[in-house]
JSON list of C-alpha atoms and ligand atoms in Angstrom, two decimals:
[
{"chain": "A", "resi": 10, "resn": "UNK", "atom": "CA", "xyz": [-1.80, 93.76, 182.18]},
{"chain": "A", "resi": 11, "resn": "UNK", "atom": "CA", "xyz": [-2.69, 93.67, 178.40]},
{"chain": "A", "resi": 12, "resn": "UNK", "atom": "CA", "xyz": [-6.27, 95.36, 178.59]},
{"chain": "A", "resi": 13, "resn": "UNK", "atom": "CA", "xyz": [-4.87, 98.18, 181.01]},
{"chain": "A", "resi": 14, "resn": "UNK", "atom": "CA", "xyz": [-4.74, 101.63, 179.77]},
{"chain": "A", "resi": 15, "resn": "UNK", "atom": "CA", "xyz": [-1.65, 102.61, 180.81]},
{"chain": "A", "resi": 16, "resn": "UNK", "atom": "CA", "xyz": [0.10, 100.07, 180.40]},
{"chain": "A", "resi": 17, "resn": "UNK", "atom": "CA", "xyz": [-0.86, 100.27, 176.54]},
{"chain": "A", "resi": 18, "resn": "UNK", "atom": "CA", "xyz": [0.60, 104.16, 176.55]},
{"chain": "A", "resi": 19, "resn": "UNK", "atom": "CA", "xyz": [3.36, 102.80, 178.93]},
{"chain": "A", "resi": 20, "resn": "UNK", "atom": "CA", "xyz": [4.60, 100.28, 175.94]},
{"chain": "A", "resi": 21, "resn": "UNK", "atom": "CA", "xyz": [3.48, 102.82, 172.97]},
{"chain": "A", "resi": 22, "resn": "UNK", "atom": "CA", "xyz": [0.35, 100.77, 171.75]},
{"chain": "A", "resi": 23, "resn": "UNK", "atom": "CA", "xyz": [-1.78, 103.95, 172.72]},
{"chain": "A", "resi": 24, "resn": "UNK", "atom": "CA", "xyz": [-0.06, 107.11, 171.93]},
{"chain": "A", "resi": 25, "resn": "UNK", "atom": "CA", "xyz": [0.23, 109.79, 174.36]},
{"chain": "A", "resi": 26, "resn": "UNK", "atom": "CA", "xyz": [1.54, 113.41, 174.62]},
{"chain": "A", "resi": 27, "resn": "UNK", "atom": "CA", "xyz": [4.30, 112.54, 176.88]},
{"chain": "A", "resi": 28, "resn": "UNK", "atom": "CA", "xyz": [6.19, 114.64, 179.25]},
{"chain": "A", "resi": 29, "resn": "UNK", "atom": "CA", "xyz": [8.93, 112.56, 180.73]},
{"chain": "A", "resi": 30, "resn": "UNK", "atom": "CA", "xyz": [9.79, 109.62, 180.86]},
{"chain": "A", "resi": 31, "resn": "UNK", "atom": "CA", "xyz": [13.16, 107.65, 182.78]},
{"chain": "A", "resi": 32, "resn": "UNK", "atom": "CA", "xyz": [13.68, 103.44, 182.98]},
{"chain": "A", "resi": 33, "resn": "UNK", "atom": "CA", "xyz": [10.95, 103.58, 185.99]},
{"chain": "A", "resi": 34, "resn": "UNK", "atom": "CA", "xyz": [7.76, 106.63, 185.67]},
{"chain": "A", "resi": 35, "resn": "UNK", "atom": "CA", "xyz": [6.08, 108.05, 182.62]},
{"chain": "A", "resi": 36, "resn": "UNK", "atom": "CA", "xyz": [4.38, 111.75, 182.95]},
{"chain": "A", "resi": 37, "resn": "UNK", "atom": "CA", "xyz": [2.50, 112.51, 180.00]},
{"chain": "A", "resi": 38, "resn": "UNK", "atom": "CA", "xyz": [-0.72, 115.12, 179.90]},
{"chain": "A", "resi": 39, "resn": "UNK", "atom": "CA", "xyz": [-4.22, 114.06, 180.71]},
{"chain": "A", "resi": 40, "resn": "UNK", "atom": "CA", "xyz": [-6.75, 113.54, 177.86]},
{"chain": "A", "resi": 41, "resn": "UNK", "atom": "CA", "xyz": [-9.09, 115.16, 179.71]},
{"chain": "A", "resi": 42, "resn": "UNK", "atom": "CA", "xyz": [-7.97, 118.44, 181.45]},
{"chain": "A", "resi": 43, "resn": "UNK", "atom": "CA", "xyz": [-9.58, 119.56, 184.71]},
{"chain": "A", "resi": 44, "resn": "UNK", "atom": "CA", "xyz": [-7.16, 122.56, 184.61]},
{"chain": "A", "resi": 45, "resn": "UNK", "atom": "CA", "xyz": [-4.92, 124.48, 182.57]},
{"chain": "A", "resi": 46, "resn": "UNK", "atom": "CA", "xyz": [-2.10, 122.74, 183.26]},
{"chain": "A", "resi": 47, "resn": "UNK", "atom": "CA", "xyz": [-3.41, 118.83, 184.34]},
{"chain": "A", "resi": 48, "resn": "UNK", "atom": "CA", "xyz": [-0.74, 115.82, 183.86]},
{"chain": "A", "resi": 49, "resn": "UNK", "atom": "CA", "xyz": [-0.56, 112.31, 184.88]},
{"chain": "A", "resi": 50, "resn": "UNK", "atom": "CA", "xyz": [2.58, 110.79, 186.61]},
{"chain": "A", "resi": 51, "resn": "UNK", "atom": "CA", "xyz": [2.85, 107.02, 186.79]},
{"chain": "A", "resi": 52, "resn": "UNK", "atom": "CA", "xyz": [5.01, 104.17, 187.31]},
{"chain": "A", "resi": 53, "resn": "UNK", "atom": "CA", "xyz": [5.72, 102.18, 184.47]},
{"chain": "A", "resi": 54, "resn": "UNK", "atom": "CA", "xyz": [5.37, 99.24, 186.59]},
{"chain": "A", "resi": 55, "resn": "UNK", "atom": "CA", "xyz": [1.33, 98.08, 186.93]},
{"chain": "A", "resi": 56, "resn": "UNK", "atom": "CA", "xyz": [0.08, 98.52, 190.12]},
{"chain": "A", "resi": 57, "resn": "UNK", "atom": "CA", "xyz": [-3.62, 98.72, 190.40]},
{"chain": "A", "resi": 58, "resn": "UNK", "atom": "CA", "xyz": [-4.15, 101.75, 193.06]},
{"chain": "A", "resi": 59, "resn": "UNK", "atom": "CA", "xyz": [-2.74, 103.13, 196.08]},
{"chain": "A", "resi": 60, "resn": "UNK", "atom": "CA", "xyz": [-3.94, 100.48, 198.01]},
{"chain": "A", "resi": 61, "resn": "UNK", "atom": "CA", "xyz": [-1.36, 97.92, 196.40]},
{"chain": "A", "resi": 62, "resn": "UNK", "atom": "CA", "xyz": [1.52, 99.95, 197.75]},
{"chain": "A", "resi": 63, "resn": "UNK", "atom": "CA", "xyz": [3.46, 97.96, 200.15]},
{"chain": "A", "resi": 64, "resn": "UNK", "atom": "CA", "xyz": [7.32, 97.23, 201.32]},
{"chain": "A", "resi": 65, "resn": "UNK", "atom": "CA", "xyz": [8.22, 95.79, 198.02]},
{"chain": "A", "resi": 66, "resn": "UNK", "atom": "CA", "xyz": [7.04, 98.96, 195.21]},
{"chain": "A", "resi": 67, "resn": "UNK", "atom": "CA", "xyz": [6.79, 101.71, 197.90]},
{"chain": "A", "resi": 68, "resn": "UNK", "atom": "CA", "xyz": [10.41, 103.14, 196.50]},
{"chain": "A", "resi": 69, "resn": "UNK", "atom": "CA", "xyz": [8.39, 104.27, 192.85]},
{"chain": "A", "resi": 70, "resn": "UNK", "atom": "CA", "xyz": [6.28, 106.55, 194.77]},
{"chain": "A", "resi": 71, "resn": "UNK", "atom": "CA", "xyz": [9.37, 109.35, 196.17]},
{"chain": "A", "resi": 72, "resn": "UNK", "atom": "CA", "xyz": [10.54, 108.52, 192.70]},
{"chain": "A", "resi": 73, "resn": "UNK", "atom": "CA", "xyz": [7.32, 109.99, 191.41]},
{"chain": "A", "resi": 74, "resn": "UNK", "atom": "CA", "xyz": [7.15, 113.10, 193.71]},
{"chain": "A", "resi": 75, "resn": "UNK", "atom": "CA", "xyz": [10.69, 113.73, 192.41]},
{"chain": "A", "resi": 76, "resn": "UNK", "atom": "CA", "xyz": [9.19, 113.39, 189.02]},
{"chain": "A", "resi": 77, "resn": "UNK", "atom": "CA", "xyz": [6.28, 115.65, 189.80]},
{"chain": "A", "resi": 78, "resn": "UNK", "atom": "CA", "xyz": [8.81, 118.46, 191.33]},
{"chain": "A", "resi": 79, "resn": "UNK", "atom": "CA", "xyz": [11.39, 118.28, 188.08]},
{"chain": "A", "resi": 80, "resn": "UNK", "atom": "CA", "xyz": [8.29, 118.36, 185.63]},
{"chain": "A", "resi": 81, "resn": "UNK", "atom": "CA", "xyz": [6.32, 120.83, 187.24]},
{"chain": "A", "resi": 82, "resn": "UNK", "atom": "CA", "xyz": [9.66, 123.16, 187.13]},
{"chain": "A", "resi": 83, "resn": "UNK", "atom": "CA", "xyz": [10.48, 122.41, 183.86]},
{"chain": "A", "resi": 84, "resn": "UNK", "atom": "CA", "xyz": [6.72, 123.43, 182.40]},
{"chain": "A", "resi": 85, "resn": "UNK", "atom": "CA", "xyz": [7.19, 126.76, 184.82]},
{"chain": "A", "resi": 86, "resn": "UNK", "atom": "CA", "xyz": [3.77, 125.97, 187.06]},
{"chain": "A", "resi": 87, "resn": "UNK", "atom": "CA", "xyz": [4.85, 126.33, 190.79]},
{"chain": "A", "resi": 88, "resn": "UNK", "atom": "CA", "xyz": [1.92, 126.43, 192.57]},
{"chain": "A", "resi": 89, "resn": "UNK", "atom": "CA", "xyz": [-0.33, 122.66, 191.95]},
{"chain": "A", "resi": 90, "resn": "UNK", "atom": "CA", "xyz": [-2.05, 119.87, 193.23]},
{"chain": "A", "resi": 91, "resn": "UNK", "atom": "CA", "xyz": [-1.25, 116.86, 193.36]},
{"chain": "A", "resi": 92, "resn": "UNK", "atom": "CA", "xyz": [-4.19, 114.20, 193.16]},
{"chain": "A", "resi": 93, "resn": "UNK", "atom": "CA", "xyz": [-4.96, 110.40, 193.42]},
{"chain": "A", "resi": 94, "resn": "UNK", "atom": "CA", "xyz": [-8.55, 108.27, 193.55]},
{"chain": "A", "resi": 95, "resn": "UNK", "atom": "CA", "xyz": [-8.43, 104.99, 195.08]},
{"chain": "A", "resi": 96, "resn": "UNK", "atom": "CA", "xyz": [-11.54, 103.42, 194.33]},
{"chain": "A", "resi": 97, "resn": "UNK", "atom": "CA", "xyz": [-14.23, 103.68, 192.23]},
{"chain": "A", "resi": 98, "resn": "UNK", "atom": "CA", "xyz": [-16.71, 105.19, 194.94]},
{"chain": "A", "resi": 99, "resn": "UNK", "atom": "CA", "xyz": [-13.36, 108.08, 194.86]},
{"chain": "A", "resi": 100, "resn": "UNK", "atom": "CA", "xyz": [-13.36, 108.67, 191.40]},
{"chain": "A", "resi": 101, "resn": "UNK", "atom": "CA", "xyz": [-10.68, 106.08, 190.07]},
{"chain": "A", "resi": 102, "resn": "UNK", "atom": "CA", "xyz": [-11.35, 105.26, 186.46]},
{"chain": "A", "resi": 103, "resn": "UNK", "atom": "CA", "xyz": [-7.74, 103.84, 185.28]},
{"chain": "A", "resi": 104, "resn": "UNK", "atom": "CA", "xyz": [-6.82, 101.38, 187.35]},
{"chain": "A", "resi": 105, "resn": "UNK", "atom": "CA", "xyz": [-3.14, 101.24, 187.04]},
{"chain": "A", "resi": 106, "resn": "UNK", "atom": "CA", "xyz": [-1.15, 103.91, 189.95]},
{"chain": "A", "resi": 107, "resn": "UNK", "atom": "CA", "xyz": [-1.51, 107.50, 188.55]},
{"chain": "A", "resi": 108, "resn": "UNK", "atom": "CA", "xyz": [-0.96, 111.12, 190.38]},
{"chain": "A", "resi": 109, "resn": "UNK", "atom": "CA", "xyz": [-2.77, 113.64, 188.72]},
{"chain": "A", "resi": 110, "resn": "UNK", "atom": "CA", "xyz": [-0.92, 116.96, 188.69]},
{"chain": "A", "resi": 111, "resn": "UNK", "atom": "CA", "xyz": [-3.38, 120.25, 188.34]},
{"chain": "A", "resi": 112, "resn": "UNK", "atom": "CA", "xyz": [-2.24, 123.70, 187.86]},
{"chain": "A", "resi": 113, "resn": "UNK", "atom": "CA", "xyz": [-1.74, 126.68, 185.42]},
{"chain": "A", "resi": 114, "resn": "UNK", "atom": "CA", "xyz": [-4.23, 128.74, 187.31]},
{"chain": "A", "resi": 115, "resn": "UNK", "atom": "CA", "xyz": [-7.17, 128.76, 190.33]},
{"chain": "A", "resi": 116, "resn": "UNK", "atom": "CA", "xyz": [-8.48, 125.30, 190.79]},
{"chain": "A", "resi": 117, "resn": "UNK", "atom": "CA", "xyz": [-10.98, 126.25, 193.39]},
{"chain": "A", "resi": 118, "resn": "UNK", "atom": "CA", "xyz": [-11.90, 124.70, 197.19]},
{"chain": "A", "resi": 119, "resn": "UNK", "atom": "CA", "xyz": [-11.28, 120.63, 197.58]},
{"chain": "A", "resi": 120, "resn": "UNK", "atom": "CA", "xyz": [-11.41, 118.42, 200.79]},
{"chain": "B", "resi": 8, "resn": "5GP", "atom": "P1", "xyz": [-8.97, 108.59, 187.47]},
{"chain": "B", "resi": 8, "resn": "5GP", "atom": "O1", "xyz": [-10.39, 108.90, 187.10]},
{"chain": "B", "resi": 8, "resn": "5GP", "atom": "O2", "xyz": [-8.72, 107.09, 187.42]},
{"chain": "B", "resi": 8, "resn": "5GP", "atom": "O3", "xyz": [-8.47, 109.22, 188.72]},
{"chain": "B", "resi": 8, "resn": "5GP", "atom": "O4", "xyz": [-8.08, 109.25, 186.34]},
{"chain": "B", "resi": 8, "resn": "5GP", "atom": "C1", "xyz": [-7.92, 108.68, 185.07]},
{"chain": "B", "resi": 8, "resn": "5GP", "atom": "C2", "xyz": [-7.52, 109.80, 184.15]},
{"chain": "B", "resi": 8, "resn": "5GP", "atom": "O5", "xyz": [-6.97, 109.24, 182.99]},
{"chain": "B", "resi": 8, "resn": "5GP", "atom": "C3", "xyz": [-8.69, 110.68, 183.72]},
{"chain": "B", "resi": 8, "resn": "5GP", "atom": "O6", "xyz": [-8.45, 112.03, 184.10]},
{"chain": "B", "resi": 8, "resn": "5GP", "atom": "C4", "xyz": [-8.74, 110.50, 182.21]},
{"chain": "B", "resi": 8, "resn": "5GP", "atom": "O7", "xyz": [-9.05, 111.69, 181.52]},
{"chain": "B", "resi": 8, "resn": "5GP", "atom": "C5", "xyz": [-7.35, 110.00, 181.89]},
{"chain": "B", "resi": 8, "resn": "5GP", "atom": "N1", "xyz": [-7.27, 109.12, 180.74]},
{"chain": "B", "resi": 8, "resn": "5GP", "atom": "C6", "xyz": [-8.06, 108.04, 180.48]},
{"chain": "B", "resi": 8, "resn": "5GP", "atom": "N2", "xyz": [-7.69, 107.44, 179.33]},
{"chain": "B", "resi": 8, "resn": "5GP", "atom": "C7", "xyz": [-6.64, 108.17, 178.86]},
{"chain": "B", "resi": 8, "resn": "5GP", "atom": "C8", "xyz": [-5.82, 108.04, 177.69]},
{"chain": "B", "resi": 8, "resn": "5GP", "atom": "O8", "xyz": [-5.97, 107.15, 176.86]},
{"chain": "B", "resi": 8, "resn": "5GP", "atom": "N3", "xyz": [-4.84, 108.99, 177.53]},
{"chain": "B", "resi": 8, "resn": "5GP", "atom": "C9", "xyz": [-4.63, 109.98, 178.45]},
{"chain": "B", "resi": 8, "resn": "5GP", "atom": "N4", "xyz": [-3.63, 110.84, 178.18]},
{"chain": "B", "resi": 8, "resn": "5GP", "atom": "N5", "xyz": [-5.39, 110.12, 179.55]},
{"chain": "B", "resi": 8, "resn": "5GP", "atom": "C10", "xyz": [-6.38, 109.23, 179.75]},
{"chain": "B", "resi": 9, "resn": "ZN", "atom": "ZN1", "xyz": [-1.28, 99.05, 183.92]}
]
């Protein structure tokens, strides 16, 4: 996936403030904040979206919550939300599997 964004940070061709990072996810913080505290987790692996999740990747995603749990600890935030867009109509921009983590302080009313 050579034009994908996050693939590009995933290999080190665009640079990142990274987080964590293990053999299979990457967490590293968001370019564009939306709250004090506001980090992506992703698998290094490309997968487009949410909707490309099946039998044979599903495994990555309780490997990212356990990400998201261990990071959130170590950076001291306990109370967050956790956040995906599938879609374009939902807000997806990146099209390569990404939680957004938000936290650090109020974040207001969402659906
Ligand atoms: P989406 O809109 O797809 O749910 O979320 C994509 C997120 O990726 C956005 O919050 C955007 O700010 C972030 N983003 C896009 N490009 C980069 C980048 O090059 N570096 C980092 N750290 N975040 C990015
Ligand atoms: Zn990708």
């Amino acid at each position: 996936m050579s034009e994908c964004v996050f693939c590009k940070i995933v290999s080190g061709e665009i640079p990142s403030n990274k987080i964590y990072e293990d053999e299979k996810v990457m967490a590293f913080y968001d370019i564009a904040p939306k709250a004090p505290v506001h980090f992506l987790i992703i698998p290094k692996q490309h997968i487009s979206g949410v909707d490309r999740i099946d039998g044979t990747n599903s495994k990555i995603i309780s490997e990212i919550f356990e990400t998201i749990t261990k990071v959130a600890a170590d950076l001291g935030v306990d109370s967050y939300r956790v956040v995906t867009n599938n879609g374009t109509q939902a807000g997806q921009t990146v099209f390569h599997l990404h939680f957004h983590v938000l936290g650090g302080g109020p974040l207001g009313d969402m659906a």
